[in-house]
PDB file of C-alpha atoms in Angstrom:
ATOM      1  CA  MET A   1      -1.138  26.180  -0.006  1.00 88.00           C
ATOM      2  CA  PHE A   2      -2.866  24.706   2.965  1.00 94.00           C
ATOM      3  CA  ILE A   3      -2.922  21.026   3.813  1.00 95.00           C
ATOM      4  CA  LEU A   4      -4.432  18.869   6.618  1.00 96.00           C
ATOM      5  CA  THR A   5      -2.019  16.823   8.612  1.00 95.00           C
ATOM      6  CA  THR A   6      -2.977  14.074  11.050  1.00 96.00           C
ATOM      7  CA  ILE A   7      -0.960  13.997  14.323  1.00 95.00           C
ATOM      8  CA  SER A   8      -1.148  11.970  17.528  1.00 96.00           C
ATOM      9  CA  ASP A   9      -0.097  13.538  20.815  1.00 95.00           C
ATOM     10  CA  LEU A  10      -0.551  13.448  24.599  1.00 94.00           C
ATOM     11  CA  VAL A  11      -2.522  16.384  25.971  1.00 93.00           C
ATOM     12  CA  GLN A  12      -2.338  17.421  29.621  1.00 92.00           C
ATOM     13  CA  ILE A  13      -5.480  19.168  30.889  1.00 91.00           C
ATOM     14  CA  THR A  14      -4.913  21.151  34.044  1.00 89.00           C
ATOM     15  CA  PRO A  15      -7.648  21.396  36.786  1.00 86.00           C
ATOM     16  CA  GLU A  16      -8.238  25.013  35.720  1.00 88.00           C
ATOM     17  CA  ASP A  17      -9.632  23.707  32.406  1.00 87.00           C
ATOM     18  CA  PHE A  18     -12.114  21.270  33.971  1.00 87.00           C
ATOM     19  CA  GLN A  19     -15.040  23.689  33.713  1.00 91.00           C
ATOM     20  CA  LYS A  20     -14.730  23.700  29.890  1.00 90.00           C
ATOM     21  CA  PRO A  21     -16.236  20.893  27.774  1.00 91.00           C
ATOM     22  CA  SER A  22     -13.543  18.177  27.131  1.00 89.00           C
ATOM     23  CA  ALA A  23     -13.238  18.799  23.399  1.00 90.00           C
ATOM     24  CA  GLU A  24     -12.816  22.530  23.925  1.00 92.00           C
ATOM     25  CA  ALA A  25     -10.166  22.001  26.641  1.00 92.00           C
ATOM     26  CA  ILE A  26      -8.262  19.587  24.405  1.00 93.00           C
ATOM     27  CA  GLU A  27      -8.413  21.946  21.387  1.00 94.00           C
ATOM     28  CA  ASP A  28      -7.317  24.932  23.451  1.00 93.00           C
ATOM     29  CA  ASN A  29      -4.288  22.974  24.661  1.00 94.00           C
ATOM     30  CA  LEU A  30      -3.407  21.739  21.153  1.00 95.00           C
ATOM     31  CA  ASN A  31      -3.772  25.208  19.643  1.00 95.00           C
ATOM     32  CA  GLU A  32      -1.514  26.675  22.362  1.00 95.00           C
ATOM     33  CA  LYS A  33       1.082  24.030  21.631  1.00 95.00           C
ATOM     34  CA  TYR A  34       0.980  23.997  17.804  1.00 95.00           C
ATOM     35  CA  ALA A  35      -0.439  27.288  16.433  1.00 94.00           C
ATOM     36  CA  ASN A  36       2.147  29.440  14.714  1.00 93.00           C
ATOM     37  CA  LYS A  37       4.841  26.856  15.136  1.00 93.00           C
ATOM     38  CA  VAL A  38       6.869  25.035  12.431  1.00 93.00           C
ATOM     39  CA  ILE A  39       7.011  21.286  12.395  1.00 93.00           C
ATOM     40  CA  GLN A  40      10.045  20.102  10.384  1.00 91.00           C
ATOM     41  CA  LYS A  41       9.160  18.758   6.943  1.00 92.00           C
ATOM     42  CA  ILE A  42       5.425  19.380   7.583  1.00 94.00           C
ATOM     43  CA  GLY A  43       5.008  23.152   7.619  1.00 94.00           C
ATOM     44  CA  LEU A  44       3.736  26.164   9.563  1.00 95.00           C
ATOM     45  CA  CYS A  45       0.795  25.047  11.833  1.00 95.00           C
ATOM     46  CA  ILE A  46      -2.114  27.421  11.649  1.00 95.00           C
ATOM     47  CA  CYS A  47      -4.681  25.815  13.978  1.00 95.00           C
ATOM     48  CA  VAL A  48      -6.496  22.601  14.928  1.00 95.00           C
ATOM     49  CA  TYR A  49      -9.056  21.525  12.273  1.00 96.00           C
ATOM     50  CA  ASP A  50     -10.780  18.753  14.199  1.00 94.00           C
ATOM     51  CA  LEU A  51     -10.307  16.027  16.756  1.00 94.00           C
ATOM     52  CA  LEU A  52     -10.425  12.462  15.366  1.00 95.00           C
ATOM     53  CA  THR A  53     -10.129  10.374  18.565  1.00 92.00           C
ATOM     54  CA  ALA A  54      -9.465  10.951  22.225  1.00 90.00           C
ATOM     55  CA  SER A  55      -8.796   8.353  24.919  1.00 89.00           C
ATOM     56  CA  ASP A  56     -10.262   8.274  28.399  1.00 87.00           C
ATOM     57  CA  GLY A  57      -8.301  10.630  30.616  1.00 84.00           C
ATOM     58  CA  LEU A  58      -5.915   9.319  33.197  1.00 84.00           C
ATOM     59  CA  ILE A  59      -5.438  11.466  36.316  1.00 85.00           C
ATOM     60  CA  GLY A  60      -1.817  11.983  37.361  1.00 79.00           C
ATOM     61  CA  HIS A  61      -1.091  11.052  41.017  1.00 80.00           C
ATOM     62  CA  GLY A  62      -0.757  14.121  43.164  1.00 80.00           C
ATOM     63  CA  THR A  63      -1.081  16.661  40.344  1.00 82.00           C
ATOM     64  CA  GLY A  64      -4.712  16.420  39.273  1.00 85.00           C
ATOM     65  CA  ILE A  65      -3.583  16.825  35.631  1.00 90.00           C
ATOM     66  CA  VAL A  66      -5.616  14.674  33.224  1.00 91.00           C
ATOM     67  CA  ASN A  67      -3.557  13.003  30.468  1.00 92.00           C
ATOM     68  CA  VAL A  68      -5.431  12.297  27.169  1.00 93.00           C
ATOM     69  CA  ASN A  69      -4.057  10.670  24.100  1.00 95.00           C
ATOM     70  CA  VAL A  70      -5.518  12.328  21.083  1.00 96.00           C
ATOM     71  CA  GLU A  71      -5.460  12.061  17.311  1.00 97.00           C
ATOM     72  CA  PHE A  72      -6.285  15.269  15.475  1.00 96.00           C
ATOM     73  CA  ARG A  73      -5.883  17.188  12.233  1.00 97.00           C
ATOM     74  CA  LEU A  74      -4.026  20.480  11.839  1.00 96.00           C
ATOM     75  CA  ILE A  75      -4.380  23.088   9.115  1.00 96.00           C
ATOM     76  CA  VAL A  76      -0.799  23.581   7.923  1.00 96.00           C
ATOM     77  CA  PHE A  77       0.711  26.164   5.524  1.00 96.00           C
ATOM     78  CA  ARG A  78       2.992  24.346   3.037  1.00 95.00           C
ATOM     79  CA  PRO A  79       2.738  25.508  -0.528  1.00 95.00           C
ATOM     80  CA  PHE A  80       3.760  22.971  -3.209  1.00 94.00           C
ATOM     81  CA  LYS A  81       6.479  23.520  -5.777  1.00 95.00           C
ATOM     82  CA  GLY A  82       5.065  25.425  -8.756  1.00 94.00           C
ATOM     83  CA  GLU A  83       2.127  26.956  -6.830  1.00 95.00           C
ATOM     84  CA  ILE A  84       1.297  30.627  -7.557  1.00 96.00           C
ATOM     85  CA  ILE A  85       0.898  32.807  -4.442  1.00 95.00           C
ATOM     86  CA  LEU A  86      -0.186  36.390  -4.018  1.00 96.00           C
ATOM     87  CA  GLY A  87       1.904  38.360  -1.570  1.00 96.00           C
ATOM     88  CA  LYS A  88       3.342  41.847  -0.845  1.00 96.00           C
ATOM     89  CA  ILE A  89       6.934  43.096  -1.342  1.00 95.00           C
ATOM     90  CA  SER A  90       8.241  43.788   2.122  1.00 95.00           C
ATOM     91  CA  GLY A  91      11.839  44.663   1.240  1.00 93.00           C
ATOM     92  CA  ALA A  92      14.487  44.763  -1.354  1.00 94.00           C
ATOM     93  CA  SER A  93      18.301  44.539  -1.551  1.00 93.00           C
ATOM     94  CA  GLU A  94      20.923  43.664  -4.099  1.00 93.00           C
ATOM     95  CA  TRP A  95      20.398  40.047  -3.027  1.00 94.00           C
ATOM     96  CA  GLY A  96      16.728  40.006  -4.038  1.00 94.00           C
ATOM     97  CA  MET A  97      13.283  40.712  -2.675  1.00 96.00           C
ATOM     98  CA  LYS A  98      11.465  39.696   0.488  1.00 96.00           C
ATOM     99  CA  ILE A  99       7.810  38.819   0.034  1.00 96.00           C
ATOM    100  CA  ARG A 100       5.314  38.537   2.880  1.00 95.00           C
ATOM    101  CA  LEU A 101       1.853  37.085   3.312  1.00 94.00           C
ATOM    102  CA  ASP A 102      -0.458  38.083   6.141  1.00 92.00           C
ATOM    103  CA  PHE A 103       0.906  35.310   8.345  1.00 91.00           C
ATOM    104  CA  PHE A 104       4.281  34.336   6.842  1.00 92.00           C
ATOM    105  CA  ASP A 105       7.227  36.533   5.752  1.00 91.00           C
ATOM    106  CA  ASP A 106      10.086  34.161   4.943  1.00 93.00           C
ATOM    107  CA  ILE A 107       9.763  34.227   1.169  1.00 95.00           C
ATOM    108  CA  HIS A 108      12.810  35.302  -0.921  1.00 96.00           C
ATOM    109  CA  VAL A 109      13.065  36.033  -4.592  1.00 96.00           C
ATOM    110  CA  PRO A 110      16.764  36.027  -5.735  1.00 96.00           C
ATOM    111  CA  PRO A 111      17.875  38.178  -8.707  1.00 95.00           C
ATOM    112  CA  THR A 112      18.419  35.048 -10.805  1.00 95.00           C
ATOM    113  CA  LEU A 113      14.676  34.209 -10.559  1.00 95.00           C
ATOM    114  CA  MET A 114      13.471  37.631 -11.776  1.00 94.00           C
ATOM    115  CA  PHE A 115      12.762  38.731 -15.332  1.00 92.00           C
ATOM    116  CA  PRO A 116      15.940  39.050 -17.491  1.00 92.00           C
ATOM    117  CA  GLY A 117      16.924  42.750 -17.530  1.00 91.00           C
ATOM    118  CA  SER A 118      16.016  43.251 -13.852  1.00 92.00           C
ATOM    119  CA  PHE A 119      18.451  45.327 -11.732  1.00 93.00           C
ATOM    120  CA  PHE A 120      18.589  46.857  -8.312  1.00 94.00           C
ATOM    121  CA  ASN A 121      18.150  50.637  -8.208  1.00 92.00           C
ATOM    122  CA  VAL A 122      20.255  51.780  -5.279  1.00 92.00           C
ATOM    123  CA  GLN A 123      18.695  55.325  -5.179  1.00 92.00           C
ATOM    124  CA  GLU A 124      15.120  54.065  -5.055  1.00 90.00           C
ATOM    125  CA  GLN A 125      15.975  50.941  -3.037  1.00 91.00           C
ATOM    126  CA  CYS A 126      13.840  48.747  -5.291  1.00 92.00           C
ATOM    127  CA  TRP A 127      14.237  46.381  -8.176  1.00 94.00           C
ATOM    128  CA  VAL A 128      13.481  47.545 -11.714  1.00 93.00           C
ATOM    129  CA  TRP A 129      12.712  45.452 -14.843  1.00 92.00           C
ATOM    130  CA  ASN A 130      13.980  47.017 -18.046  1.00 90.00           C
ATOM    131  CA  ASN A 131      11.824  45.608 -20.827  1.00 88.00           C
ATOM    132  CA  GLU A 132      12.812  46.947 -24.233  1.00 88.00           C
ATOM    133  CA  GLY A 133      13.634  50.397 -22.851  1.00 86.00           C
ATOM    134  CA  THR A 134      10.607  50.663 -20.553  1.00 89.00           C
ATOM    135  CA  GLU A 135      11.264  50.456 -16.830  1.00 90.00           C
ATOM    136  CA  TYR A 136       8.826  48.727 -14.541  1.00 90.00           C
ATOM    137  CA  PHE A 137       9.351  49.145 -10.801  1.00 91.00           C
ATOM    138  CA  TYR A 138       8.874  46.512  -8.077  1.00 92.00           C
ATOM    139  CA  ASP A 139       7.707  48.960  -5.388  1.00 92.00           C
ATOM    140  CA  LYS A 140       7.585  48.179  -1.647  1.00 93.00           C
ATOM    141  CA  HIS A 141       4.160  47.096  -0.368  1.00 93.00           C
ATOM    142  CA  GLU A 142       3.020  46.284  -3.864  1.00 95.00           C
ATOM    143  CA  TRP A 143       0.958  43.108  -4.530  1.00 95.00           C
ATOM    144  CA  VAL A 144       2.887  40.519  -6.527  1.00 95.00           C
ATOM    145  CA  ARG A 145       2.343  37.048  -7.854  1.00 96.00           C
ATOM    146  CA  ILE A 146       5.150  34.618  -7.213  1.00 96.00           C
ATOM    147  CA  ARG A 147       5.805  31.026  -8.059  1.00 97.00           C
ATOM    148  CA  VAL A 148       7.121  28.697  -5.357  1.00 97.00           C
ATOM    149  CA  GLU A 149      10.432  27.141  -6.470  1.00 96.00           C
ATOM    150  CA  GLN A 150      11.971  25.600  -3.382  1.00 96.00           C
ATOM    151  CA  GLU A 151      11.421  25.195   0.348  1.00 94.00           C
ATOM    152  CA  HIS A 152      14.200  25.332   2.945  1.00 92.00           C
ATOM    153  CA  TRP A 153      14.148  23.652   6.340  1.00 91.00           C
ATOM    154  CA  HIS A 154      16.553  24.543   9.182  1.00 88.00           C
ATOM    155  CA  ASP A 155      16.498  22.533  12.378  1.00 84.00           C
ATOM    156  CA  GLN A 156      16.367  24.873  15.331  1.00 76.00           C
ATOM    157  CA  SER A 157      18.828  23.555  17.908  1.00 75.00           C
ATOM    158  CA  PRO A 158      18.458  24.874  21.476  1.00 73.00           C
ATOM    159  CA  VAL A 159      20.878  27.508  22.519  1.00 73.00           C
ATOM    160  CA  ALA A 160      22.034  28.207  26.029  1.00 75.00           C
ATOM    161  CA  PRO A 161      20.784  31.524  27.423  1.00 76.00           C
ATOM    162  CA  SER A 162      24.348  32.795  27.880  1.00 75.00           C
ATOM    163  CA  GLU A 163      25.091  32.204  24.098  1.00 74.00           C
ATOM    164  CA  ARG A 164      21.844  33.785  22.765  1.00 68.00           C
ATOM    165  CA  GLU A 165      23.233  37.295  22.809  1.00 71.00           C
ATOM    166  CA  SER A 166      26.332  36.357  20.778  1.00 71.00           C
ATOM    167  CA  ILE A 167      24.222  34.989  17.866  1.00 69.00           C
ATOM    168  CA  THR A 168      23.672  37.656  15.182  1.00 64.00           C
ATOM    169  CA  ALA A 169      20.519  38.031  13.152  1.00 57.00           C
ATOM    170  CA  ALA A 170      22.362  36.812  10.078  1.00 57.00           C
ATOM    171  CA  GLU A 171      23.315  33.560  11.861  1.00 64.00           C
ATOM    172  CA  ARG A 172      19.704  32.900  12.998  1.00 71.00           C
ATOM    173  CA  LYS A 173      17.784  31.051  10.299  1.00 80.00           C
ATOM    174  CA  SER A 174      14.070  30.701   9.977  1.00 85.00           C
ATOM    175  CA  PRO A 175      12.892  27.153  10.482  1.00 89.00           C
ATOM    176  CA  PHE A 176      10.931  27.248   7.216  1.00 92.00           C
ATOM    177  CA  SER A 177      11.566  29.538   4.305  1.00 94.00           C
ATOM    178  CA  ILE A 178      10.647  29.600   0.639  1.00 95.00           C
ATOM    179  CA  THR A 179      12.515  30.592  -2.532  1.00 96.00           C
ATOM    180  CA  ALA A 180      10.155  31.975  -5.234  1.00 97.00           C
ATOM    181  CA  SER A 181      10.430  33.313  -8.761  1.00 96.00           C
ATOM    182  CA  MET A 182       8.904  36.096 -10.860  1.00 93.00           C
ATOM    183  CA  MET A 183      10.162  35.253 -14.340  1.00 90.00           C
ATOM    184  CA  GLN A 184       7.054  34.084 -16.158  1.00 89.00           C
ATOM    185  CA  ALA A 185       4.180  35.946 -17.791  1.00 88.00           C
ATOM    186  CA  ALA A 186       1.525  37.099 -15.248  1.00 89.00           C
ATOM    187  CA  LEU A 187       4.023  36.911 -12.341  1.00 91.00           C
ATOM    188  CA  GLY A 188       5.380  40.027 -10.666  1.00 88.00           C
ATOM    189  CA  PRO A 189       3.344  43.096  -9.620  1.00 91.00           C
ATOM    190  CA  THR A 190      -0.327  42.610 -10.305  1.00 90.00           C
ATOM    191  CA  GLU A 191      -0.558  46.137 -11.772  1.00 88.00           C
ATOM    192  CA  TRP A 192       1.603  45.020 -14.714  1.00 82.00           C
ATOM    193  CA  TRP A 193      -0.802  42.453 -15.932  1.00 77.00           C
TER     194      TRP A 193
END
């Protein structure tokens, strides 16, 4: 679910950060830049794990900003295909279920990847699995086990401020999302198993 990724970058330390130890100032700048951001084809960055190398700082002329080339490792959320994850149901519609983790909520389970006999109950606004006449409900906020089936990457192109209001929520895509399944034994709500 979590991986370590090595990245090289240029860090700019402002004079306000000079009172901090160098490593702390570098890590703070890196966490500000990368934490809770998606890097395409790598995953959702959680935080800096450690610094591997850092060059001597070069002071910019007239600005006082110190430029440091660093190599560091990030903790990144990127589950592998087939991995089993524990999450909570955050919503349901006829197009499937939304699952969320404490820090990530772009997981979708389409109806085709649920147990055969599953249907959407419009009155209850939840999915129901009909297993030989017995109905099992996928209730909102219930803990479920899911299996990662596919990851989706969407490049986020910059949008002019004047055009931002015209883009609907349906047109906005998450930079990183996951398609999961619940159609194997031991998957689905934990209370069932």
